[in-house]
Every structure is written in structure tokens, then in C-alpha cells.
Short mmCIF file of C-alpha atoms (C1' of nucleotides) in Angstrom, two decimals:
data_model
loop_
_atom_site.label_atom_id
_atom_site.label_comp_id
_atom_site.label_asym_id
_atom_site.label_seq_id
_atom_site.Cartn_x
_atom_site.Cartn_y
_atom_site.Cartn_z
CA MET A 711 175.21 145.81 14.37
CA ILE A 712 176.85 146.77 10.94
CA VAL A 713 178.18 143.33 9.84
CA ASP A 714 180.29 140.26 12.26
CA ARG A 715 183.05 139.95 10.24
CA TYR A 716 183.42 143.27 12.91
CA SER A 717 184.45 142.43 16.47
CA LYS A 718 183.02 144.33 18.97
CA ARG A 719 185.28 146.83 19.58
CA GLN A 720 185.59 147.62 15.86
CA GLN A 721 181.92 147.73 15.62
CA GLN A 722 181.97 150.64 18.25
CA ILE A 723 185.39 152.42 16.61
CA ILE A 724 182.66 152.41 13.13
CA GLU A 725 179.48 154.27 14.25
CA ALA A 726 181.79 156.63 17.28
CA ALA A 727 183.16 157.40 14.15
CA ILE A 728 179.82 157.78 11.84
CA ASN A 729 178.45 159.57 14.87
CA LEU A 730 181.44 161.97 14.56
CA ILE A 731 180.98 162.12 10.73
CA ALA A 732 177.72 163.36 10.70
CA SER A 733 177.94 166.20 13.95
CA ASP A 734 181.48 167.06 12.75
CA GLY A 735 182.26 166.73 9.58
CA ILE A 736 184.72 163.93 7.89
CA GLN A 737 187.52 166.45 7.96
CA LYS A 738 186.88 166.70 11.82
CA LEU A 739 187.81 163.25 11.93
CA SER A 740 191.32 162.45 13.47
CA ILE A 741 192.10 159.75 15.42
CA ARG A 742 193.09 162.02 18.32
CA ASN A 743 188.59 162.56 18.60
CA LEU A 744 187.93 159.54 17.76
CA THR A 745 189.33 157.62 20.51
CA ARG A 746 188.75 160.18 23.08
CA ASN A 747 185.43 159.67 22.02
CA ILE A 748 185.32 156.32 23.23
CA GLY A 749 187.25 156.52 26.22
CA ILE A 750 190.56 155.25 24.63
CA THR A 751 193.95 156.24 23.45
CA GLU A 752 195.19 156.75 20.29
CA PRO A 753 197.48 154.31 19.85
CA ALA A 754 194.49 150.66 21.35
CA LEU A 755 193.05 152.23 18.12
CA TYR A 756 195.67 150.71 15.20
CA ARG A 757 194.92 147.53 17.90
CA HIS A 758 192.04 147.28 16.19
CA PHE A 759 192.75 149.54 12.52
CA ASP A 760 196.18 149.09 11.00
CA SER A 761 195.38 152.82 9.91
CA LYS A 762 193.07 155.48 9.44
CA GLN A 763 192.78 155.27 5.67
CA ASP A 764 191.59 151.10 6.58
CA LEU A 765 189.07 152.58 8.98
CA LEU A 766 187.62 155.06 6.15
CA ILE A 767 187.22 151.61 4.21
CA GLU A 768 185.56 150.30 6.54
CA ILE A 769 183.33 153.22 6.75
CA LEU A 770 182.86 153.29 3.46
CA ASN A 771 182.60 149.67 2.89
CA TYR A 772 179.51 149.67 5.50
CA PHE A 773 177.96 152.67 3.59
CA GLU A 774 178.69 150.66 0.29
CA GLU A 775 176.39 147.69 1.73
CA THR A 776 173.46 149.61 3.01
CA GLY A 777 173.47 150.54 0.12
CA LYS A 778 172.85 147.63 -1.69
CA VAL A 779 170.74 146.31 0.17
CA ILE A 780 168.67 149.15 -0.28
CA ASN A 781 168.97 148.00 -4.46
CA ASP A 782 168.70 144.44 -3.62
CA GLU A 783 165.26 144.94 -2.34
CA ILE A 784 164.14 146.55 -4.33
CA CYS A 785 164.28 144.40 -7.23
CA THR A 786 163.12 141.48 -5.21
CA ILE A 787 159.94 143.40 -3.95
CA TYR A 788 158.75 146.09 -7.06
CA GLU A 789 158.99 144.80 -10.79
CA ARG A 790 157.55 147.80 -13.13
CA PRO A 791 160.63 150.28 -13.55
CA LEU A 792 159.14 153.77 -12.39
CA GLU A 793 157.91 151.81 -9.27
CA CYS A 794 161.56 150.25 -8.67
CA ILE A 795 162.56 154.22 -9.22
CA GLU A 796 160.07 156.28 -6.81
CA LYS A 797 160.98 153.40 -3.42
CA PHE A 798 164.58 154.00 -4.22
CA LEU A 799 164.86 157.04 -3.97
CA LEU A 800 162.42 157.29 -1.16
CA LEU A 801 164.55 154.28 0.27
CA LYS A 802 167.49 156.64 -0.16
CA LEU A 803 165.87 159.77 1.38
CA GLU A 804 164.89 157.88 4.71
CA ASN A 805 168.57 155.91 4.96
CA LEU A 806 170.32 159.31 4.62
CA SER A 807 167.65 161.31 7.24
CA ARG A 808 168.80 158.05 9.73
CA ASN A 809 172.42 158.60 8.79
CA PRO A 810 173.07 162.10 8.61
CA ALA A 811 176.96 160.69 8.34
CA LEU A 812 175.89 159.12 5.23
CA ALA A 813 175.71 163.04 3.46
CA SER A 814 178.60 163.90 4.78
CA VAL A 815 180.40 160.81 3.37
CA ILE A 816 178.60 161.41 0.12
CA PHE A 817 180.35 165.17 -0.30
CA SER A 818 183.26 164.16 1.10
CA GLU A 819 184.94 163.16 -2.76
CA GLU A 820 187.28 166.33 -2.65
CA ILE A 821 188.76 165.60 1.13
CA PHE A 822 189.20 161.69 -0.97
CA ARG A 823 190.15 163.52 -3.79
CA TYR A 824 193.73 162.73 -3.58
CA ASP A 825 193.84 159.33 -1.81
CA GLY A 826 193.42 157.01 -4.59
CA ARG A 827 191.44 154.04 -2.84
CA LEU A 828 188.99 156.28 -1.08
CA SER A 829 188.13 158.36 -3.58
CA LYS A 830 188.21 154.94 -6.06
CA LYS A 831 185.78 153.89 -2.89
CA VAL A 832 183.31 156.97 -3.23
CA GLN A 833 183.20 156.54 -6.70
CA ASP A 834 182.97 153.62 -6.47
CA ILE A 835 179.38 153.76 -4.61
CA MET A 836 178.58 156.89 -6.73
CA ARG A 837 178.75 155.02 -9.88
CA LYS A 838 176.24 152.48 -8.31
CA ASN A 839 174.05 154.20 -7.65
CA ARG A 840 174.43 155.73 -11.23
CA ASP A 841 174.22 152.15 -13.17
CA PHE A 842 171.36 150.88 -10.87
CA ILE A 843 169.23 153.94 -11.81
CA GLU A 844 169.78 154.25 -15.32
CA LYS A 845 169.01 150.63 -15.65
CA LEU A 846 166.23 151.20 -14.37
CA VAL A 847 165.10 154.25 -16.79
CA ILE A 848 166.37 152.01 -19.82
CA THR A 849 164.16 149.19 -19.20
CA GLY A 850 161.36 151.40 -18.61
CA GLN A 851 161.45 153.03 -21.55
CA GLU A 852 161.77 150.19 -23.17
CA THR A 853 158.47 149.04 -21.41
CA GLY A 854 156.85 152.35 -22.23
CA GLU A 855 156.54 153.59 -18.14
CA VAL A 856 159.40 156.14 -19.29
CA ARG A 857 159.60 159.15 -21.79
CA SER A 858 162.03 157.99 -24.58
CA ASP A 859 161.99 161.35 -26.10
CA ILE A 860 164.79 162.21 -24.11
CA PRO A 861 168.31 159.82 -23.12
CA GLY A 862 168.07 157.40 -20.50
CA ASP A 863 171.83 158.82 -19.40
CA GLN A 864 170.24 162.33 -19.47
CA ILE A 865 167.22 161.21 -17.41
CA SER A 866 168.86 159.36 -14.47
CA MET A 867 171.35 162.69 -14.23
CA ILE A 868 168.26 164.70 -13.72
CA ILE A 869 167.08 162.32 -10.97
CA LEU A 870 169.68 161.45 -9.43
CA GLY A 871 171.51 165.52 -9.34
CA THR A 872 167.62 167.13 -8.45
CA ILE A 873 168.09 164.44 -5.40
CA ARG A 874 171.39 165.57 -4.66
CA LEU A 875 171.28 168.91 -4.63
CA LEU A 876 168.30 168.54 -2.31
CA VAL A 877 170.29 166.38 0.28
CA LYS A 878 173.52 169.04 -0.03
CA ARG A 879 171.16 171.29 0.96
CA TRP A 880 169.23 170.16 3.86
CA ARG A 881 173.36 169.41 4.85
CA LEU A 882 174.38 172.88 4.71
CA SER A 883 171.89 174.08 6.52
CA ASP A 884 172.61 171.37 8.91
CA PHE A 885 169.84 169.35 8.62
CA SER A 886 167.11 171.93 9.91
CA PHE A 887 164.57 170.79 7.43
CA ASN A 888 162.46 167.48 7.65
CA LEU A 889 164.76 165.07 4.47
CA GLU A 890 162.39 163.01 3.60
CA ASP A 891 159.09 165.39 3.73
CA GLU A 892 160.39 167.69 0.50
CA GLY A 893 162.16 164.52 -0.75
CA ARG A 894 158.85 163.04 -0.91
CA ARG A 895 157.80 165.58 -2.71
CA LEU A 896 160.74 166.42 -5.47
CA LYS A 897 160.17 162.33 -5.87
CA ASP A 898 156.28 163.23 -7.08
CA THR A 899 157.35 166.33 -9.42
CA ILE A 900 160.23 164.13 -10.74
CA ILE A 901 158.10 161.05 -11.16
CA GLY A 902 155.36 162.84 -12.99
CA LEU A 903 157.98 164.52 -15.15
CA ILE A 904 159.74 161.67 -16.62
CA SER A 905 156.66 159.15 -17.18
CA GLU A 906 155.41 158.55 -20.97
CA GLY A 907 152.16 160.51 -21.92
CA LYS A 908 150.33 162.68 -18.73
CA MET B 1066 193.26 190.58 -14.95
CA ILE B 1067 191.03 189.83 -11.77
CA VAL B 1068 190.26 193.21 -10.27
CA ASP B 1069 192.92 196.63 -9.67
CA ARG B 1070 192.04 196.96 -6.33
CA TYR B 1071 195.08 193.94 -5.73
CA SER B 1072 198.55 194.81 -6.62
CA LYS B 1073 200.75 192.57 -9.17
CA ARG B 1074 202.26 190.65 -6.36
CA GLN B 1075 198.55 189.80 -4.92
CA GLN B 1076 197.65 189.15 -8.61
CA GLN B 1077 200.27 186.63 -9.26
CA ILE B 1078 199.04 185.33 -5.45
CA ILE B 1079 196.04 184.16 -6.61
CA GLU B 1080 196.44 183.52 -10.08
CA ALA B 1081 199.27 181.07 -8.79
CA ALA B 1082 196.51 179.38 -5.82
CA ILE B 1083 193.67 179.19 -8.63
CA ASN B 1084 196.01 177.39 -10.36
CA LEU B 1085 197.07 174.94 -7.99
CA ILE B 1086 193.81 174.22 -6.12
CA ALA B 1087 192.74 173.96 -9.89
CA SER B 1088 195.42 171.08 -10.28
CA ASP B 1089 195.55 169.69 -6.93
CA GLY B 1090 192.79 170.78 -5.17
CA ILE B 1091 191.70 173.28 -3.04
CA GLN B 1092 193.09 170.58 0.20
CA LYS B 1093 196.33 170.96 -0.86
CA LEU B 1094 196.56 174.37 -1.43
CA SER B 1095 199.26 175.03 1.24
CA ILE B 1096 201.22 178.43 2.07
CA ARG B 1097 204.35 176.15 1.53
CA ASN B 1098 203.48 175.07 -1.70
CA LEU B 1099 201.89 178.40 -3.11
CA THR B 1100 204.79 180.60 -2.07
CA ARG B 1101 207.10 177.80 -3.21
CA ASN B 1102 205.25 177.48 -6.60
CA ILE B 1103 205.51 181.36 -6.96
CA GLY B 1104 209.62 181.73 -5.78
CA ILE B 1105 208.90 183.19 -2.81
CA THR B 1106 209.31 182.44 1.17
CA GLU B 1107 206.47 181.44 3.11
CA PRO B 1108 206.25 184.42 5.39
CA ALA B 1109 206.80 186.87 1.99
CA LEU B 1110 203.11 186.12 1.13
CA TYR B 1111 202.08 188.02 4.67
CA ARG B 1112 203.13 190.99 3.62
CA HIS B 1113 200.65 191.04 0.58
CA PHE B 1114 198.07 188.87 2.75
CA ASP B 1115 196.69 189.24 6.69
CA SER B 1116 195.79 185.30 6.91
CA LYS B 1117 195.35 182.08 4.36
CA GLN B 1118 191.52 182.48 5.33
CA ASP B 1119 191.84 186.58 3.78
CA LEU B 1120 193.35 185.35 0.31
CA LEU B 1121 190.65 182.60 0.43
CA ILE B 1122 188.41 184.95 0.72
CA GLU B 1123 189.63 186.46 -1.93
CA ILE B 1124 189.51 183.80 -4.04
CA LEU B 1125 186.10 183.84 -3.19
CA ASN B 1126 185.24 187.11 -4.30
CA TYR B 1127 186.82 187.10 -7.48
CA PHE B 1128 184.69 184.24 -8.27
CA GLU B 1129 181.60 185.53 -7.00
CA GLU B 1130 182.35 188.74 -8.83
CA THR B 1131 182.94 186.95 -12.03
CA GLY B 1132 179.74 185.10 -12.05
CA LYS B 1133 177.93 188.83 -11.13
CA VAL B 1134 179.08 189.78 -14.15
CA ILE B 1135 177.93 186.88 -15.90
CA ASN B 1136 174.08 187.62 -14.70
CA ASP B 1137 174.51 190.93 -14.86
CA GLU B 1138 175.42 190.77 -18.63
CA ILE B 1139 172.82 188.44 -19.61
CA CYS B 1140 169.80 190.45 -17.15
CA THR B 1141 170.74 193.40 -20.22
CA ILE B 1142 171.14 191.53 -23.57
CA TYR B 1143 168.25 189.57 -22.46
CA GLU B 1144 164.18 189.31 -22.22
CA ARG B 1145 162.65 186.80 -22.33
CA PRO B 1146 163.50 184.49 -18.95
CA LEU B 1147 163.50 181.41 -20.77
CA GLU B 1148 166.51 182.10 -22.72
CA CYS B 1149 168.05 184.23 -19.50
CA ILE B 1150 167.61 180.73 -18.39
CA GLU B 1151 169.57 179.14 -21.43
CA LYS B 1152 171.80 182.11 -21.47
CA PHE B 1153 172.83 181.34 -18.10
CA LEU B 1154 173.41 178.06 -18.35
CA LEU B 1155 175.61 178.30 -21.84
CA LEU B 1156 178.29 180.76 -19.80
CA LYS B 1157 178.45 179.20 -16.33
CA LEU B 1158 179.60 176.16 -18.39
CA GLU B 1159 181.97 177.84 -20.40
CA ASN B 1160 183.35 179.85 -17.46
CA LEU B 1161 183.86 176.42 -15.56
CA SER B 1162 185.46 175.05 -18.77
CA ARG B 1163 188.20 178.19 -18.70
CA ASN B 1164 188.29 177.74 -14.75
CA PRO B 1165 188.54 174.13 -14.00
CA ALA B 1166 189.54 175.77 -9.96
CA LEU B 1167 185.80 176.75 -9.82
CA ALA B 1168 184.19 173.20 -9.61
CA SER B 1169 186.53 173.12 -7.48
CA VAL B 1170 185.69 176.04 -5.48
CA ILE B 1171 182.17 175.49 -5.94
CA PHE B 1172 182.54 171.66 -4.43
CA SER B 1173 184.65 172.53 -1.05
CA GLU B 1174 181.59 173.24 1.29
CA GLU B 1175 183.18 170.10 3.34
CA ILE B 1176 186.39 171.84 3.50
CA PHE B 1177 185.34 175.02 4.44
CA ARG B 1178 182.55 173.48 7.11
CA TYR B 1179 183.88 174.78 9.98
CA ASP B 1180 185.37 178.27 8.76
CA GLY B 1181 182.68 180.42 9.44
CA ARG B 1182 183.86 183.29 6.63
CA LEU B 1183 184.91 181.32 4.52
CA SER B 1184 181.71 178.78 4.19
CA LYS B 1185 179.10 181.83 4.57
CA LYS B 1186 181.34 182.66 1.55
CA VAL B 1187 180.19 179.66 -0.90
CA GLN B 1188 176.74 179.42 0.22
CA ASP B 1189 176.94 183.03 -0.14
CA ILE B 1190 177.52 181.92 -4.05
CA MET B 1191 175.12 179.12 -4.30
CA ARG B 1192 172.42 180.86 -2.93
CA LYS B 1193 173.03 183.86 -5.44
CA ASN B 1194 173.07 181.14 -8.13
CA ARG B 1195 170.01 179.89 -6.92
CA ASP B 1196 167.80 183.46 -6.19
CA PHE B 1197 169.00 184.04 -10.07
CA ILE B 1198 167.37 180.88 -11.91
CA GLU B 1199 164.61 180.92 -9.11
CA LYS B 1200 163.34 184.89 -10.58
CA LEU B 1201 164.25 183.63 -13.61
CA VAL B 1202 161.60 180.59 -13.29
CA ILE B 1203 158.35 182.25 -11.58
CA THR B 1204 158.87 185.28 -14.23
CA GLY B 1205 158.73 182.44 -16.70
CA GLN B 1206 155.81 180.86 -15.06
CA GLU B 1207 153.99 183.85 -15.11
CA THR B 1208 154.57 185.25 -19.08
CA GLY B 1209 153.36 181.44 -19.59
CA GLU B 1210 156.64 180.33 -20.98
CA VAL B 1211 157.25 178.05 -18.12
CA ARG B 1212 155.21 175.28 -17.23
CA SER B 1213 153.62 176.02 -14.27
CA ASP B 1214 152.46 172.99 -13.15
CA ILE B 1215 155.44 172.66 -11.37
CA PRO B 1216 156.37 174.86 -8.46
CA GLY B 1217 159.10 177.26 -9.34
CA ASP B 1218 161.89 176.29 -6.38
CA GLN B 1219 161.56 172.79 -8.33
CA ILE B 1220 162.20 173.58 -11.02
CA SER B 1221 165.09 175.21 -10.44
CA MET B 1222 166.51 172.50 -8.14
CA ILE B 1223 166.03 170.24 -11.29
CA ILE B 1224 168.22 172.44 -13.28
CA LEU B 1225 171.22 174.15 -10.93
CA GLY B 1226 171.22 169.66 -9.35
CA THR B 1227 171.38 167.93 -12.66
CA ILE B 1228 173.78 170.94 -14.03
CA ARG B 1229 176.29 170.70 -10.30
CA LEU B 1230 176.37 167.06 -11.09
CA LEU B 1231 177.27 167.39 -14.90
CA VAL B 1232 180.02 169.07 -13.46
CA LYS B 1233 180.84 166.91 -10.63
CA ARG B 1234 181.41 163.79 -13.01
CA TRP B 1235 183.55 166.20 -15.79
CA ARG B 1236 185.58 167.11 -12.36
CA LEU B 1237 185.59 163.21 -10.47
CA SER B 1238 186.81 162.33 -14.11
CA ASP B 1239 189.73 164.84 -14.45
CA PHE B 1240 188.00 166.96 -16.77
CA SER B 1241 188.13 164.42 -19.06
CA PHE B 1242 185.04 165.10 -20.66
CA ASN B 1243 184.05 168.38 -22.98
CA LEU B 1244 182.30 169.98 -20.19
CA GLU B 1245 180.65 172.75 -22.90
CA ASP B 1246 179.59 170.11 -25.30
CA GLU B 1247 177.91 167.79 -22.39
CA GLY B 1248 176.42 170.95 -20.97
CA ARG B 1249 174.72 171.61 -24.09
CA ARG B 1250 173.03 168.62 -25.27
CA LEU B 1251 171.67 168.50 -21.10
CA LYS B 1252 170.37 172.05 -22.03
CA ASP B 1253 167.89 172.07 -24.32
CA THR B 1254 167.15 168.36 -22.39
CA ILE B 1255 166.05 170.89 -19.57
CA ILE B 1256 164.86 173.80 -21.24
CA GLY B 1257 162.44 171.67 -23.55
CA LEU B 1258 161.68 169.86 -19.90
CA ILE B 1259 160.75 173.11 -18.68
CA SER B 1260 158.46 175.09 -21.50
CA GLU B 1261 155.33 175.40 -21.67
CA GLY B 1262 153.50 173.09 -24.17
CA LYS B 1263 154.95 170.94 -26.17
"C1'" DT C 1218 200.22 131.67 31.09
"C1'" DA C 1219 200.15 132.83 26.51
"C1'" DT C 1220 197.59 136.17 23.95
"C1'" DA C 1221 194.47 140.46 23.01
"C1'" DA C 1222 194.37 145.01 24.14
"C1'" DG C 1223 195.70 148.57 26.83
"C1'" DT C 1224 198.90 152.31 28.55
"C1'" DT C 1225 202.71 156.05 28.01
"C1'" DA C 1226 205.65 158.91 25.61
"C1'" DG C 1227 207.64 159.12 21.64
"C1'" DT C 1228 208.74 160.00 16.41
"C1'" DT C 1229 207.99 162.55 12.19
"C1'" DA C 1230 206.33 165.54 9.10
"C1'" DA C 1231 203.52 169.24 8.22
"C1'" DC C 1232 200.75 173.32 9.39
"C1'" DG C 1233 200.08 178.47 9.80
"C1'" DT C 1234 202.08 181.98 11.32
"C1'" DT C 1235 206.00 185.28 13.88
"C1'" DA C 1236 209.90 187.62 15.12
"C1'" DA C 1237 213.83 189.96 13.62
"C1'" DC C 1238 216.67 191.73 10.55
"C1'" DT C 1239 217.79 193.43 5.53
"C1'" DA C 1240 218.61 195.53 0.92
"C1'" DA C 1241 216.63 197.98 -2.64
"C1'" DC C 1242 213.75 201.28 -3.02
"C1'" DT C 1243 211.67 206.75 -2.49
"C1'" DT C 1244 210.61 210.36 0.55
"C1'" DT C 1245 211.67 214.09 2.90
"C1'" DA C 1246 215.23 217.98 5.19
"C1'" DG C 1247 218.71 220.82 5.60
"C1'" DC D 973 221.25 218.37 -4.50
"C1'" DT D 974 222.37 215.03 -0.96
"C1'" DA D 975 222.55 212.16 3.15
"C1'" DA D 976 219.37 210.60 6.73
"C1'" DA D 977 214.79 208.17 7.65
"C1'" DG D 978 210.61 205.80 6.18
"C1'" DT D 979 208.81 202.10 2.87
"C1'" DT D 980 208.31 197.95 0.10
"C1'" DA D 981 208.86 193.52 0.06
"C1'" DG D 982 211.94 190.21 0.52
"C1'" DT D 983 215.25 186.71 3.77
"C1'" DT D 984 216.44 182.53 7.61
"C1'" DA D 985 214.81 180.72 11.40
"C1'" DA D 986 211.89 179.79 14.43
"C1'" DC D 987 207.02 179.30 16.63
"C1'" DG D 988 203.14 176.15 19.16
"C1'" DT D 989 200.25 173.20 17.53
"C1'" DT D 990 198.20 168.85 15.28
"C1'" DA D 991 198.61 164.94 12.61
"C1'" DA D 992 199.56 160.07 12.01
"C1'" DC D 993 201.50 156.13 14.13
"C1'" DT D 994 205.00 153.55 16.44
"C1'" DA D 995 208.38 150.86 19.58
"C1'" DA D 996 207.74 149.07 24.55
"C1'" DC D 997 205.96 148.04 28.14
"C1'" DT D 998 201.76 146.33 31.36
"C1'" DT D 999 197.58 144.54 32.20
"C1'" DA D 1000 193.34 141.66 31.61
"C1'" DT D 1001 191.74 137.67 30.35
"C1'" DA D 1002 190.48 133.02 28.08
#
DNA sequence: TATAAGTTAGTTAACGTTAACTAACTTTAG
DNA sequence: CTAAAGTTAGTTAACGTTAACTAACTTATA
């Protein structure tokens, strides 16, 4: 799993960290916690990662890469922009559903805020999704699939903002509802809302 | 300012805390920081608040109360639900614009996540806004002002989610754009989108 | 047998909080 | 009206805990 540029132990550490983040939130992730969970001592971790920051960066990298895989996949399989937006939403929701830790990480900008490298990375990930959707919306407006009476950046803000809030509520409710089901309903509404003509 | 149930010193502490939160984020707010900023020693703070948690609760109370004042004001001045939603958005954006710390607090659920009292309070505040908008949307649908082809809860999610994302971007960009201007544009779009007929 | 991966036993820095005490007021009592 | 008693708001010094991290030594592996 994950990526082959990591050793077995590194993969194990990253996976354990993700699981801990998923269950207890990112700010409960300490080296103590993490290493105890794996069954090694704290200093042993430093044989595999130079610092906690480095470990967190690798976790963010992992999520960034899986996100990229999703986006690339969409582009090769589907052609119509509106269809791509639809698939984007479905795949992202599915991905979050399977990796609740990702929801924790997505909403941790506040925690990373004053760590330059980490907050830059989180913002990068956000920006990539934003750019991806915004481009789809704009080409959709050019092909006439997406309504043109609203600026593309606003449409993308509506799409991402709405989904983000759904995910936030899912997380705050301790994942108590089915994200994919609710997301599908919301996706249908959003697609209907931004389509040209009725 | 604030409320008269606090002493001068308590008000000063609360205000200083809000300013520190605005500039450095909520998780940089330590008793050390705060008291140094005011010019008293750490233990002196405990003459005015029993614990840090108590202080944070009071800060949240303050924001909750100003939010309530806004909502009550809207209800007495305006009648048409759509008009109320419009004013709600404008007043909230104005309030955030004047109190950037509020944006920090709004997005700190992740930090409070494992403090029962604090996370409950934050969720209360979120829920109040949600209920307020959802009710307006539903009565708007009944009076025929708001489109009825989309469930009310979804419309309220679109409204709040979109605005939330705008505020989040404003915060992540270090308040680098004019929130009220951008918000007004977005508000017009949202109102157009949810109005019945075109 | 050298190196990778682990251990024990620490370090430094920060956190919220408390104990013990004091200067400067205000209130009460003789 | 003055002196004792009490209150308010502050001080210094320290507490116990936790955080990330490290130096030095040991074990396991290729």
C-alpha cells in the first residue's frame, strides 16, 4: 500500500498515524501515542522520520497523491465537464468515507496555521481541488453545459463550500450518517442547480 | 463594551484574548501569552477566571450573544424571509469583518474537539445559525419566495457552506481581500439561485 | 562484522495551575 | 475617628505533566 518510496516500517508508521488521526483527531497525535500504538519506543521513530513535522508532511503527501490519482482518473475516463464534476464529487466522497482521517486532516488548517511547511501543504491541496473544479466549470460554461449567468469562480465556491460543510457536519457528528448517501443527494441538487437550461 | 456582568479586568482579559486569537490563532493562546500581553502575571488571571476553559467559554458566550443580537434584529426589522436571509448574510459578514477573531473561533472545532464543554458550545453556535437559516428558507418556500424544488435543508447547506468557504479563504489568505465586497457579490448570486422564478 | 533498528535514560521547553505571601484598599467595631 | 479585620488583586516560586527530541548503548540482521 501507500507508495513504494517508503520502507515497511515507514508505511506502518504512516498508516498507524492516519488511523490515530481518524479516531482521535490530529491534535491528539503525539509521538508517544503513535509509537506506543505500534509497539516501539519513541526514539525508534526517529530512525524512520527526522521529525514529527516530516511525518505529517508525508501524511499530507499521501493524501495529496491519492487526490491526484482521482483527478487524473476522472480526466481520462470522462469527457463532458459536468460529468467530470459529478464523478469528482462522488469519488471524493467515497474516498473520505473510506478514510475518515482525511476529513480530520482537511479541517486541520487551523492547527497547522503557524507551521509554515504544513499549512502551505494543506493550502496546496485545497488549491488543487479548487483549480480542478474551476477549470471544469469554465470549460462547461464554454461548451454550454454549465450556466453562464454566474461567474465560474462563484459556481466552484458553491460546489466546494456546500460539500465541505456536509463533510464537516459528518465529522462533527462523529461520522454518524452515511456520507455517500447524503452526498449523492446533495450532488444531484448541485448539478441541477449549475446546469444550463432546466 | 462586551457585557456588564464582567468586571473591568475580566473585560480587558477577554478583549486581549480575542485580539491574540485574531492575530495568532486560538491554539497559540496560552495563559502566559495572554497575561504577558496584558501586563500581569499568570496567577493573577486566576483571580478573574477559574480556568482557561472558563475563559474560553466566556469568549464563546460573547460571540454567541452578538450573533443572537444580529438574528433578533433581523427578525424585528424585516418581514420577507428572503430579505431576512439577505440581511443575515450581510450582517454576519460585516461582523466577521470587524472581528477577525470570530473567524478563528468558528474554525476551531477541530481544536476544541476533545474538550466536551467547548466543543458543545461551538456546535451550539453552528446549530443556531443553521436553524435560523433553515426556518427562514422553509417559510420562504411556503410563501413562494424561495424555490420549492430543492429541500430546505439542502438550500440552507448551500447558503451556509458557500459563505463558510468564503470566510475560510479570507482567513487562510490572512484577510487579504475585502470580505464584505466579495461576500456581497456571492450573496447576490446565492439569493438569485434560491429565488422562485427568474 | 558492519550497519540498521531498537533500547534506556535522559534533555529542554512549554503548558495550566497552585501555594504562600503582600500591598493597598474598604469595611467594621470600640 | 481610629484601629482592627477583611477583601481585592497582585506577586514570586514552584508544581506536576506533557511535548518533541537526543546521546549513548545494545541487539538483530544481511
